[in-house]
Coordinates of C-alpha atoms in Angstrom, one line a residue:
M1 CA 23.1 -119.0 80.4
D2 CA 21.6 -120.5 83.7
A3 CA 20.5 -123.9 83.5
G4 CA 17.2 -124.2 83.1
Q5 CA 16.3 -120.9 81.9
P6 CA 14.3 -120.4 78.9
D7 CA 15.6 -118.9 75.2
S8 CA 12.9 -116.5 74.2
F9 CA 15.1 -115.1 71.1
H10 CA 16.2 -117.4 68.2
G11 CA 18.6 -116.1 65.5
R12 CA 21.2 -117.0 63.2
V13 CA 24.9 -115.3 62.9
I14 CA 25.3 -113.3 59.4
A15 CA 28.7 -112.1 59.5
V16 CA 31.3 -112.4 61.7
R17 CA 34.5 -109.6 61.5
G18 CA 36.8 -110.5 64.6
T19 CA 35.0 -110.8 67.6
V20 CA 32.2 -108.5 66.4
V21 CA 29.3 -110.6 65.2
D22 CA 25.7 -109.5 63.4
V23 CA 22.8 -111.7 64.1
R24 CA 19.6 -111.6 62.4
F25 CA 16.3 -112.9 64.4
D26 CA 13.5 -114.5 63.8
A27 CA 11.2 -112.6 65.4
Q28 CA 11.7 -110.6 68.4
V29 CA 15.3 -108.6 69.2
P30 CA 16.9 -109.2 72.6
P31 CA 17.2 -105.4 74.3
L32 CA 20.6 -103.6 74.1
E33 CA 23.2 -105.0 76.2
A34 CA 21.8 -108.7 76.5
A35 CA 23.8 -111.8 76.5
L36 CA 23.7 -113.8 73.5
H37 CA 25.1 -117.4 73.1
C38 CA 26.9 -118.4 69.6
E39 CA 26.5 -122.3 68.9
V40 CA 30.6 -123.2 67.7
E41 CA 30.8 -126.6 65.4
D42 CA 32.7 -128.0 68.3
T43 CA 30.1 -127.7 70.7
R44 CA 31.8 -124.9 72.1
R45 CA 29.2 -122.2 73.0
V46 CA 30.6 -118.1 72.2
T47 CA 29.0 -115.5 74.6
A48 CA 28.5 -111.9 72.9
I49 CA 26.8 -108.8 74.2
I50 CA 24.3 -106.9 71.9
H51 CA 25.8 -103.1 71.3
S52 CA 23.4 -101.9 68.8
H53 CA 20.1 -102.5 66.8
L54 CA 21.2 -101.9 63.1
G55 CA 17.2 -102.8 62.0
G56 CA 15.7 -105.5 60.2
G57 CA 15.4 -108.2 62.9
E58 CA 19.8 -107.6 63.2
V59 CA 21.7 -106.8 66.0
R60 CA 25.4 -106.2 66.1
A61 CA 27.4 -107.7 68.9
I62 CA 30.7 -108.0 71.1
C63 CA 32.5 -111.3 71.8
L64 CA 33.6 -112.1 75.1
D65 CA 35.3 -115.5 73.7
S66 CA 37.5 -116.3 70.8
A67 CA 35.1 -116.4 68.1
R68 CA 37.8 -118.8 66.1
G69 CA 35.3 -121.5 64.1
L70 CA 32.0 -119.4 64.6
R71 CA 30.4 -119.0 61.0
R72 CA 27.9 -117.8 59.4
G73 CA 24.6 -119.7 60.0
A74 CA 25.4 -120.7 63.7
P75 CA 22.3 -120.4 65.8
V76 CA 22.1 -118.3 68.7
F77 CA 20.3 -118.1 71.3
S78 CA 19.1 -115.8 74.3
D79 CA 16.8 -115.2 77.3
G80 CA 16.9 -111.4 76.6
A81 CA 19.0 -110.7 80.3
P82 CA 22.4 -108.9 80.1
L83 CA 25.2 -110.9 81.4
R84 CA 25.0 -112.1 84.9
V85 CA 27.8 -112.7 87.7
P86 CA 27.6 -115.3 90.7
V87 CA 27.5 -113.2 93.6
G88 CA 27.0 -114.0 97.7
P89 CA 29.9 -115.2 100.4
E90 CA 30.4 -118.3 98.6
L91 CA 32.5 -116.1 96.5
L92 CA 35.2 -115.6 99.2
G93 CA 38.4 -117.5 99.0
R94 CA 37.8 -117.9 95.3
V95 CA 38.7 -116.7 92.0
I96 CA 37.0 -116.4 89.3
D97 CA 36.2 -114.9 85.5
L98 CA 34.0 -112.7 83.9
R99 CA 31.4 -115.3 83.9
G100 CA 31.9 -116.4 87.3
E101 CA 33.7 -119.8 86.1
P102 CA 36.3 -120.9 88.3
L103 CA 40.0 -119.9 87.7
D104 CA 41.3 -121.4 90.7
A105 CA 40.6 -125.7 89.8
G106 CA 38.0 -124.9 92.8
P107 CA 34.6 -126.9 92.6
S108 CA 31.5 -125.4 90.4
L109 CA 29.8 -121.6 91.2
Q110 CA 26.3 -123.0 89.4
G111 CA 23.2 -122.7 90.9
L112 CA 24.6 -119.6 93.1
R113 CA 22.0 -116.4 92.9
R114 CA 23.7 -113.9 89.9
T115 CA 23.0 -110.7 89.2
S116 CA 23.3 -107.9 86.2
I117 CA 26.7 -106.6 85.8
H118 CA 24.7 -103.6 84.8
R119 CA 23.4 -101.4 86.9
P120 CA 23.0 -97.9 87.9
P121 CA 24.7 -96.1 90.4
P122 CA 23.1 -95.6 94.1
G123 CA 20.5 -92.3 93.9
P124 CA 21.8 -89.6 96.1
S125 CA 19.1 -90.8 99.0
Q126 CA 20.9 -94.0 99.3
Q127 CA 24.6 -92.5 99.5
R128 CA 26.1 -92.1 102.9
Q129 CA 29.0 -89.1 103.0
G130 CA 32.3 -90.6 103.6
G131 CA 34.7 -88.4 105.6
E132 CA 35.9 -90.9 108.6
F133 CA 40.0 -91.3 108.3
Y134 CA 41.2 -94.9 106.5
A135 CA 44.5 -95.6 107.8
T136 CA 46.6 -98.1 105.7
G137 CA 50.1 -98.0 107.8
I138 CA 52.3 -97.1 104.7
K139 CA 53.9 -93.6 105.8
A140 CA 53.6 -91.7 102.6
I141 CA 50.1 -92.5 101.8
D142 CA 48.8 -91.7 105.3
L143 CA 50.4 -88.3 105.5
F144 CA 50.3 -86.8 102.2
S145 CA 47.0 -88.9 100.6
P146 CA 45.0 -89.8 103.5
L147 CA 42.2 -92.0 102.5
V148 CA 38.5 -91.8 103.9
H149 CA 35.6 -94.5 103.9
G150 CA 33.9 -94.7 101.3
G151 CA 36.4 -92.5 98.7
R152 CA 38.0 -93.8 95.7
A153 CA 41.5 -93.0 95.5
A154 CA 44.1 -93.9 92.9
V155 CA 47.7 -95.1 92.6
F156 CA 49.2 -93.4 89.5
G157 CA 52.5 -94.3 87.8
G158 CA 54.4 -95.4 84.9
A159 CA 55.7 -99.0 83.7
G160 CA 58.0 -100.4 86.5
V161 CA 57.4 -97.9 89.6
G162 CA 55.6 -99.9 92.0
K163 CA 51.7 -99.3 91.2
T164 CA 51.4 -103.2 92.3
L165 CA 53.2 -103.6 94.9
V166 CA 51.4 -100.6 96.8
L167 CA 48.4 -101.9 95.9
T168 CA 49.3 -105.5 96.9
E169 CA 50.5 -104.0 100.3
F170 CA 47.6 -102.2 101.0
I171 CA 45.7 -105.1 100.5
R172 CA 47.6 -107.2 103.1
N173 CA 47.4 -104.0 105.6
A174 CA 43.5 -103.7 105.0
V175 CA 42.8 -107.1 104.8
E176 CA 44.2 -108.1 108.2
H177 CA 42.2 -105.6 109.9
L178 CA 39.2 -105.7 107.9
R179 CA 35.9 -105.9 110.0
G180 CA 33.9 -106.5 105.7
V181 CA 35.5 -108.4 102.5
A182 CA 38.0 -107.4 100.3
V183 CA 36.9 -107.8 95.9
F184 CA 40.0 -107.7 93.8
A185 CA 39.3 -106.5 90.0
G186 CA 42.0 -108.0 88.0
I187 CA 41.4 -106.3 84.3
G188 CA 44.1 -107.3 81.8
E189 CA 46.3 -109.1 84.4
R190 CA 49.4 -111.0 83.1
S191 CA 48.5 -114.7 84.3
R192 CA 51.5 -114.6 86.6
E193 CA 50.6 -111.3 88.5
G194 CA 47.4 -112.9 89.2
L195 CA 49.2 -116.0 90.1
E196 CA 51.4 -114.2 92.9
L197 CA 48.6 -112.1 94.0
W198 CA 46.5 -115.2 94.8
E199 CA 49.7 -117.2 96.9
E200 CA 50.3 -113.7 98.8
M201 CA 47.0 -113.5 99.8
K202 CA 46.8 -117.2 100.7
R203 CA 50.3 -117.2 102.1
R204 CA 48.9 -114.2 104.4
G205 CA 46.0 -116.3 105.3
V206 CA 43.7 -113.5 103.7
L207 CA 42.0 -115.6 101.1
E208 CA 39.1 -116.5 102.6
R209 CA 37.9 -112.9 102.8
T210 CA 38.5 -111.8 99.3
A211 CA 36.6 -112.4 96.1
M212 CA 39.0 -111.8 93.0
V213 CA 37.6 -111.2 89.4
F214 CA 39.9 -111.6 86.5
G215 CA 39.9 -110.4 82.9
Q216 CA 43.4 -111.7 81.6
M217 CA 45.6 -110.2 78.9
K218 CA 44.9 -112.8 76.7
E219 CA 41.5 -112.4 76.4
P220 CA 39.0 -110.9 73.9
P221 CA 38.4 -107.1 74.4
G222 CA 35.0 -107.1 75.3
A223 CA 35.8 -109.5 78.1
R224 CA 38.8 -107.2 79.6
F225 CA 36.4 -104.0 79.2
L226 CA 33.4 -105.7 81.6
V227 CA 35.6 -107.9 83.9
G228 CA 35.5 -104.4 85.9
L229 CA 31.4 -104.0 86.1
A230 CA 31.6 -107.8 86.9
A231 CA 33.5 -107.2 89.8
L232 CA 32.1 -104.4 90.7
A233 CA 28.6 -106.1 90.7
V234 CA 30.2 -108.5 93.3
A235 CA 31.8 -105.9 95.1
E236 CA 28.0 -104.2 95.5
D237 CA 26.1 -107.2 96.2
F238 CA 28.4 -107.7 99.7
R239 CA 27.7 -104.0 100.2
D240 CA 23.9 -103.8 100.0
E241 CA 22.6 -107.2 99.9
Q242 CA 24.7 -108.5 103.2
G243 CA 25.5 -104.9 104.6
R244 CA 29.5 -105.8 104.8
D245 CA 31.8 -103.2 104.5
V246 CA 33.7 -103.7 101.2
L247 CA 37.6 -103.0 99.9
F248 CA 37.4 -102.8 96.5
V249 CA 40.2 -102.9 94.4
V250 CA 41.1 -102.5 90.6
D251 CA 44.4 -103.2 88.8
N252 CA 44.9 -101.8 86.6
L253 CA 42.1 -99.4 85.1
Y254 CA 44.0 -98.5 82.6
R255 CA 43.9 -101.7 81.0
H256 CA 40.1 -101.2 81.3
V257 CA 40.2 -97.9 79.2
Q258 CA 42.5 -99.6 76.3
A259 CA 40.4 -102.4 76.3
G260 CA 37.0 -100.0 75.7
M261 CA 39.6 -98.3 72.6
E262 CA 40.0 -101.6 70.9
V263 CA 36.2 -102.3 71.2
S264 CA 35.5 -99.0 70.0
G265 CA 37.4 -99.4 67.4
L266 CA 36.3 -102.9 65.9
L267 CA 33.0 -101.2 66.2
G268 CA 34.3 -98.6 63.8
R269 CA 34.2 -95.5 65.7
M270 CA 36.1 -92.6 65.1
P271 CA 38.7 -92.3 67.8
S272 CA 38.9 -88.9 69.3
R273 CA 41.9 -87.3 71.4
A274 CA 45.1 -89.5 71.4
G275 CA 42.8 -92.2 69.6
Y276 CA 40.7 -92.7 72.6
Q277 CA 37.3 -93.8 72.4
P278 CA 34.7 -90.9 72.0
T279 CA 33.0 -92.4 75.4
L280 CA 35.9 -92.1 77.3
A281 CA 34.2 -90.1 79.8
A282 CA 30.8 -92.1 80.2
D283 CA 32.9 -95.4 80.1
L284 CA 34.4 -94.4 83.2
A285 CA 32.1 -92.9 84.9
A286 CA 29.9 -95.9 84.3
L287 CA 32.4 -97.9 86.9
E288 CA 33.5 -95.1 88.9
E289 CA 30.3 -93.6 89.7
R290 CA 29.1 -96.9 91.2
I291 CA 31.7 -97.0 93.8
T292 CA 30.7 -95.3 96.9
A293 CA 29.2 -95.8 100.4
T294 CA 25.7 -96.3 100.8
R295 CA 23.4 -96.6 103.7
R296 CA 23.7 -100.3 103.9
G297 CA 27.4 -100.5 104.3
D298 CA 31.0 -99.1 103.6
M299 CA 32.9 -99.2 100.1
L300 CA 36.5 -98.1 99.9
S301 CA 38.4 -98.5 96.5
L302 CA 42.2 -98.3 95.7
Q303 CA 42.9 -98.4 92.3
A304 CA 46.4 -98.7 90.0
I305 CA 46.6 -96.4 86.9
Y306 CA 48.9 -96.8 84.4
V307 CA 50.3 -93.5 82.8
P308 CA 51.2 -93.9 79.3
A309 CA 55.0 -92.6 78.6
D310 CA 54.7 -90.6 82.0
D311 CA 52.2 -88.2 80.4
Y312 CA 49.7 -87.1 83.0
S313 CA 48.4 -85.0 80.5
D314 CA 46.9 -88.3 79.1
P315 CA 43.3 -87.9 77.9
A316 CA 42.6 -91.4 80.6
I317 CA 44.3 -89.9 83.0
T318 CA 42.9 -86.5 83.5
H319 CA 39.4 -88.3 83.3
A320 CA 40.5 -90.9 85.9
F321 CA 41.8 -87.7 87.5
W322 CA 38.1 -86.3 88.3
H323 CA 36.4 -89.3 89.8
M324 CA 39.7 -89.6 92.4
D325 CA 39.4 -88.4 96.3
S326 CA 42.9 -89.1 96.9
V327 CA 45.4 -89.4 94.8
L328 CA 49.0 -91.0 95.2
V329 CA 51.7 -89.9 92.4
L330 CA 55.0 -92.6 91.8
S331 CA 57.6 -91.0 90.2
R332 CA 60.0 -91.9 88.4
D333 CA 62.8 -90.1 89.3
I334 CA 62.0 -90.9 93.0
A335 CA 62.1 -95.1 91.9
A336 CA 65.4 -94.6 90.0
A337 CA 67.1 -93.1 93.2
G338 CA 65.9 -96.0 95.0
Y339 CA 63.4 -94.7 97.3
Y340 CA 60.4 -97.0 97.5
P341 CA 57.5 -96.3 97.8
A342 CA 58.4 -93.7 95.1
V343 CA 55.8 -91.6 96.1
D344 CA 55.8 -87.4 95.1
P345 CA 54.9 -85.4 97.9
L346 CA 54.6 -82.7 95.7
A347 CA 52.3 -83.8 92.9
S348 CA 50.1 -86.2 95.0
S349 CA 47.1 -85.1 96.9
S350 CA 43.7 -85.8 98.8
K351 CA 40.3 -84.6 99.4
A352 CA 41.0 -85.6 102.9
L353 CA 44.1 -83.6 103.7
D354 CA 41.7 -80.9 106.0
P355 CA 41.9 -80.4 109.6
G356 CA 38.2 -81.3 109.8
V357 CA 39.1 -84.6 108.8
V358 CA 42.8 -85.7 109.8
G359 CA 43.5 -83.0 112.3
Q360 CA 44.9 -79.7 112.5
R361 CA 48.4 -81.2 113.7
H362 CA 48.4 -83.7 110.8
Y363 CA 47.1 -80.8 108.2
D364 CA 49.9 -78.8 109.6
V365 CA 52.6 -81.6 109.6
A366 CA 52.2 -82.5 105.6
E367 CA 52.1 -79.1 104.5
E368 CA 55.2 -77.9 106.3
A369 CA 56.8 -81.2 104.7
R370 CA 55.7 -80.5 101.6
R371 CA 57.3 -77.1 101.6
V372 CA 60.5 -78.5 103.1
L373 CA 60.6 -80.8 100.5
G374 CA 59.5 -78.5 97.4
R375 CA 62.4 -76.0 98.7
Y376 CA 64.8 -79.2 98.7
E377 CA 63.3 -79.4 94.9
E378 CA 64.7 -75.8 93.9
L379 CA 68.0 -76.1 95.8
R380 CA 68.8 -79.3 94.0
D381 CA 70.3 -77.8 90.5
I382 CA 72.6 -75.0 92.9
I383 CA 74.0 -78.1 95.1
S384 CA 74.8 -79.7 91.7
M385 CA 76.6 -77.0 90.2
L386 CA 78.2 -75.2 93.1
G387 CA 78.0 -77.4 95.7
I388 CA 76.0 -77.3 99.3
E389 CA 78.6 -75.2 101.0
E390 CA 77.6 -72.1 98.9
L391 CA 73.8 -72.4 100.1
A392 CA 73.1 -70.3 102.8
P393 CA 73.3 -71.9 106.7
E394 CA 69.2 -71.8 106.9
D395 CA 69.0 -73.5 103.3
R396 CA 72.0 -76.1 104.5
T397 CA 70.1 -76.8 107.7
L398 CA 66.6 -77.0 105.5
V399 CA 68.3 -79.5 102.5
G400 CA 69.3 -81.5 105.6
R401 CA 66.3 -82.4 107.0
A402 CA 64.7 -83.0 103.6
R403 CA 67.2 -85.7 103.2
R404 CA 66.1 -87.1 106.3
L405 CA 62.5 -86.7 105.9
R406 CA 62.9 -88.7 102.1
N407 CA 64.6 -91.5 103.8
F408 CA 61.7 -91.8 106.6
L409 CA 59.3 -91.8 103.9
T410 CA 60.9 -94.9 103.0
Q411 CA 59.2 -98.2 104.0
P412 CA 60.1 -101.8 103.6
F413 CA 56.7 -103.9 102.8
H414 CA 55.4 -107.2 104.4
V415 CA 55.0 -108.2 100.6
T416 CA 59.0 -108.1 99.4
E417 CA 60.0 -109.1 102.4
V418 CA 60.8 -113.0 100.8
F419 CA 62.8 -110.8 97.9
T420 CA 64.6 -108.4 100.2
G421 CA 65.0 -110.7 103.5
Q422 CA 63.6 -107.4 105.4
P423 CA 60.6 -107.3 107.6
G424 CA 57.8 -105.4 106.6
R425 CA 56.6 -102.5 109.0
S426 CA 53.1 -101.3 109.2
V427 CA 53.3 -97.7 110.8
P428 CA 50.1 -96.6 112.6
V429 CA 49.7 -92.6 112.0
A430 CA 50.4 -91.2 114.9
D431 CA 53.6 -92.0 115.0
T432 CA 54.0 -91.5 111.3
V433 CA 53.2 -87.7 112.3
A434 CA 55.3 -87.8 115.3
G435 CA 58.3 -88.5 113.6
V436 CA 57.8 -86.3 110.4
E437 CA 57.0 -83.6 113.0
A438 CA 60.5 -84.4 115.1
L439 CA 62.4 -84.2 111.8
L440 CA 60.8 -81.1 110.5
S441 CA 61.5 -78.8 113.9
G442 CA 65.4 -80.3 113.9
R443 CA 65.0 -83.3 116.8
G444 CA 66.7 -85.7 114.4
D445 CA 69.2 -83.4 113.0
A446 CA 71.9 -85.2 114.7
L447 CA 70.8 -88.5 113.3
P448 CA 72.9 -90.0 110.6
E449 CA 70.6 -90.1 107.4
E450 CA 71.0 -93.7 106.6
H451 CA 69.9 -94.9 109.4
L452 CA 66.4 -93.4 108.8
F453 CA 66.4 -95.4 105.2
M454 CA 63.7 -98.2 105.5
I455 CA 62.6 -97.6 108.3
G456 CA 58.9 -97.7 110.2
T457 CA 59.1 -95.5 112.9
L458 CA 61.8 -92.7 114.2
E459 CA 62.7 -94.7 117.8
E460 CA 64.1 -97.2 115.3
A461 CA 66.7 -94.7 114.1
R462 CA 67.2 -93.5 117.7
T463 CA 68.0 -97.2 118.9
H464 CA 70.0 -98.3 115.6
G465 CA 73.1 -100.0 116.2

């Protein structure tokens, strides 16, 4: 609650069930989504968000803090406003939580302008069509899943296949050349992951252009469910009020879904398919539909999405797919073979892989690369059983090119330099397309396969040794 804000609503806690509280108000009842402030014996305040009106002056709310110490009869105050997060350029270089409290031991952010975390998506007249190609410097993304300004992109993958590494490298490459600002939403982040990202941004000298909003794994599900909306409110303010271009990064969207599932269970809702909340589609749409470019500023989003048990038919994954313009799928088999980033080019896709966006040459090269890699997958069982010598000559040639291409699409990342000792590479799109085109046409057939592994441009392989 902002200092000096009058309290229009007064009530008492009448029930506490985990992080769900029921409150009876003396007279008027605050509206849905209003923030409540419950007094605890040790002078600590617990913030809760109204979910439903029960009748008779009673409301049910979800706590954003631990309810430990909260008891029946505790006084409750509210100004009737929804939860608000501080916004503005003062957040650049800072790490905050859902309520705008610093997590970086920096100065307080009290007194800053605040905005509600809930707001409708921009209307059709306010939205601006994207379409301009956005280069990431990561070969596999730029070739098979190109991003566009104003678009939503996702990195799908199971546990341990490198989603966060791809996201961190993307942030590093993007922020170095970014005309605007970056906003990072850490949903259900482990404390270690958040610290590593913060230190990496600081080490790269790009923290001063980045605002970070974290809802850590240890926090109640209500806080984890809303932290994505809070970070998005910060990003929207940069876009709409300050006219800045915004890079909005989310890690991990699946934890947003998990938190919503936990909140739904606490409220006693009957689950739907696979145990998910019945409002799964609406919960995702409430976040995703706000991520768009407007006439005031650009917004590009990249989101990591965990795939439970590597099951891409999972309802949460299929619902998330619907909202994305570019999809990058990371494969466990490819990661196990040691190819990083572990991009599956046959499963990845993008609406931007169109001659009108990336150009005819880029489109043709990407499609031919997919054809060659797809044919190689078909031949792998035959090779493992009978040996490559049993293949027709043209298939043996294709296999050699596919292997060289697969090696060439690996890439050392800047963010892993401290672990591998190998300098990172950021590759221009033109060099990526030219290199793949040369390998597909046979101009790289004389190059040893190992010389193409973990390099940047094809020229590095030609000058190897």
